[in-house]
PDB file of C-alpha atoms in Angstrom:
ATOM      1  CA  MET A  37      53.919 -24.091  24.559  1.00 69.00           C
ATOM      2  CA  PHE A  38      50.568 -26.344  23.265  1.00 69.00           C
ATOM      3  CA  ILE A  39      47.592 -26.342  24.346  1.00 77.00           C
ATOM      4  CA  VAL A  40      45.515 -30.033  24.341  1.00 75.00           C
ATOM      5  CA  ILE A  41      41.768 -29.207  24.523  1.00 78.00           C
ATOM      6  CA  SER A  42      40.144 -32.595  24.852  1.00 83.00           C
ATOM      7  CA  ASN A  43      37.400 -33.561  22.345  1.00 86.00           C
ATOM      8  CA  TRP A  44      37.965 -30.248  20.442  1.00 85.00           C
ATOM      9  CA  LYS A  45      36.489 -32.003  16.993  1.00 89.00           C
ATOM     10  CA  LYS A  46      33.449 -32.632  18.857  1.00 91.00           C
ATOM     11  CA  LYS A  47      33.465 -28.338  20.288  1.00 91.00           C
ATOM     12  CA  PHE A  48      34.030 -26.769  17.015  1.00 91.00           C
ATOM     13  CA  LEU A  49      31.468 -28.622  15.427  1.00 94.00           C
ATOM     14  CA  ARG A  50      28.814 -27.535  17.782  1.00 95.00           C
ATOM     15  CA  LEU A  51      30.758 -23.804  17.510  1.00 95.00           C
ATOM     16  CA  LEU A  52      30.256 -24.157  14.380  1.00 96.00           C
ATOM     17  CA  THR A  53      26.661 -25.104  14.714  1.00 97.00           C
ATOM     18  CA  VAL A  54      25.627 -22.278  16.914  1.00 96.00           C
ATOM     19  CA  ILE A  55      27.649 -19.796  14.728  1.00 97.00           C
ATOM     20  CA  LEU A  56      25.601 -21.216  11.340  1.00 97.00           C
ATOM     21  CA  LEU A  57      21.547 -21.352  13.348  1.00 96.00           C
ATOM     22  CA  VAL A  58      22.375 -17.546  14.045  1.00 95.00           C
ATOM     23  CA  VAL A  59      22.801 -16.832  10.862  1.00 93.00           C
ATOM     24  CA  ALA A  60      20.231 -18.687   9.877  1.00 92.00           C
ATOM     25  CA  PHE A  61      18.523 -16.716  11.803  1.00 90.00           C
ATOM     26  CA  ALA A  62      19.157 -12.912  10.916  1.00 88.00           C
ATOM     27  CA  ALA A  63      18.951 -13.318   7.305  1.00 86.00           C
ATOM     28  CA  ALA A  64      15.703 -15.352   7.571  1.00 86.00           C
ATOM     29  CA  PHE A  65      14.547 -12.875   9.370  1.00 84.00           C
ATOM     30  CA  PRO A  66      13.462  -9.559   7.640  1.00 80.00           C
ATOM     31  CA  ALA A  67      11.847 -12.455   5.313  1.00 78.00           C
ATOM     32  CA  LEU A  68       9.509 -13.745   7.796  1.00 78.00           C
ATOM     33  CA  THR A  69       8.706 -10.237   8.821  1.00 75.00           C
ATOM     34  CA  GLY A  70       7.607  -9.380   5.590  1.00 71.00           C
ATOM     35  CA  LEU A  71       5.805 -12.685   5.579  1.00 74.00           C
ATOM     36  CA  PHE A  72       3.897 -12.664   9.146  1.00 71.00           C
ATOM     37  CA  LEU A  73       3.090  -8.522   7.704  1.00 70.00           C
ATOM     38  CA  LYS A  74       2.957  -8.391   3.768  1.00 64.00           C
ATOM     39  CA  GLU A  75       5.421  -5.808   3.652  1.00 59.00           C
ATOM     40  CA  VAL A  76       9.458  -6.910   3.186  1.00 52.00           C
ATOM     41  CA  PRO A  77      11.343  -4.956   5.726  1.00 53.00           C
ATOM     42  CA  VAL A  78      13.519  -2.192   5.255  1.00 62.00           C
ATOM     43  CA  PHE A  79      16.641  -1.794   6.969  1.00 60.00           C
ATOM     44  CA  THR A  80      17.829   1.309   5.579  1.00 55.00           C
ATOM     45  CA  SER A  81      18.202   3.662   8.612  1.00 58.00           C
ATOM     46  CA  TRP A  82      21.563   4.796   7.790  1.00 54.00           C
ATOM     47  CA  PHE A  83      20.746   7.028   4.653  1.00 55.00           C
ATOM     48  CA  GLN A  84      17.686   8.415   6.865  1.00 60.00           C
ATOM     49  CA  ASP A  85      16.070  11.029   4.447  1.00 62.00           C
ATOM     50  CA  GLU A  86      14.213  13.920   5.851  1.00 63.00           C
ATOM     51  CA  GLN A  87      10.477  13.589   5.513  1.00 67.00           C
ATOM     52  CA  PRO A  88       8.543  16.599   3.959  1.00 64.00           C
ATOM     53  CA  SER A  89       6.507  18.019   7.081  1.00 66.00           C
ATOM     54  CA  GLY A  90       3.641  19.640   4.775  1.00 67.00           C
ATOM     55  CA  ASN A  91       4.651  22.964   5.070  1.00 70.00           C
ATOM     56  CA  PRO A  92       4.738  24.891   1.740  1.00 68.00           C
ATOM     57  CA  MET A  93       6.773  28.047   3.729  1.00 71.00           C
ATOM     58  CA  ARG A  94       9.067  25.885   5.130  1.00 66.00           C
ATOM     59  CA  VAL A  95      12.605  27.290   5.414  1.00 65.00           C
ATOM     60  CA  GLU A  96      16.334  25.519   4.789  1.00 64.00           C
ATOM     61  CA  LYS A  97      18.853  26.865   6.389  1.00 65.00           C
ATOM     62  CA  ASP A  98      21.606  27.292   4.394  1.00 59.00           C
ATOM     63  CA  GLN A  99      25.593  26.214   6.409  1.00 62.00           C
ATOM     64  CA  GLU A 100      26.415  29.365   5.223  1.00 66.00           C
ATOM     65  CA  THR A 101      24.469  32.576   3.835  1.00 68.00           C
ATOM     66  CA  SER A 102      27.009  34.802   2.255  1.00 76.00           C
ATOM     67  CA  GLN A 103      26.390  38.844   2.826  1.00 83.00           C
ATOM     68  CA  PHE A 104      25.786  38.322  -1.741  1.00 83.00           C
ATOM     69  CA  ASN A 105      22.210  35.579  -0.682  1.00 82.00           C
ATOM     70  CA  GLN A 106      21.132  38.097   1.594  1.00 84.00           C
ATOM     71  CA  ALA A 107      20.738  41.301   0.144  1.00 87.00           C
ATOM     72  CA  LEU A 108      19.549  39.713  -2.353  1.00 87.00           C
ATOM     73  CA  ASP A 109      16.808  37.935  -0.424  1.00 86.00           C
ATOM     74  CA  ARG A 110      15.707  41.253   0.472  1.00 87.00           C
ATOM     75  CA  PHE A 111      15.559  42.952  -3.381  1.00 90.00           C
ATOM     76  CA  VAL A 112      14.031  39.743  -3.957  1.00 88.00           C
ATOM     77  CA  ILE A 113      11.499  40.975  -1.003  1.00 86.00           C
ATOM     78  CA  LYS A 114      11.088  44.767  -1.680  1.00 86.00           C
ATOM     79  CA  VAL A 115       9.985  44.093  -5.410  1.00 86.00           C
ATOM     80  CA  GLN A 116       7.418  41.545  -4.400  1.00 83.00           C
ATOM     81  CA  ASP A 117       5.878  43.685  -1.743  1.00 78.00           C
ATOM     82  CA  PHE A 118       6.012  46.602  -5.066  1.00 75.00           C
ATOM     83  CA  TYR A 119       3.992  44.378  -6.635  1.00 74.00           C
ATOM     84  CA  HIS A 120       1.591  43.504  -4.333  1.00 69.00           C
ATOM     85  CA  LYS A 121       0.456  47.107  -3.266  1.00 63.00           C
ATOM     86  CA  GLU A 122      -0.412  47.761  -7.063  1.00 58.00           C
TER      87      GLU A 122
END
């Protein structure tokens, strides 16, 4: 079975032109926004880094805390308390 499309060359060129224009605008958009804002935008949302909170006493949660780590933490706190009292 054949599908006959009238003016297929014209329709194909129009579709190709639209695709090329979309690609050109997508490629030029970061550069244009960088020129207007004096900064080049960086699109790295997939490498989202944790921003520091500024709190030096921030505690990071571990995925797994073993009994050894808990015992060691208790020992360190007791040693710190001992030296702070003297």
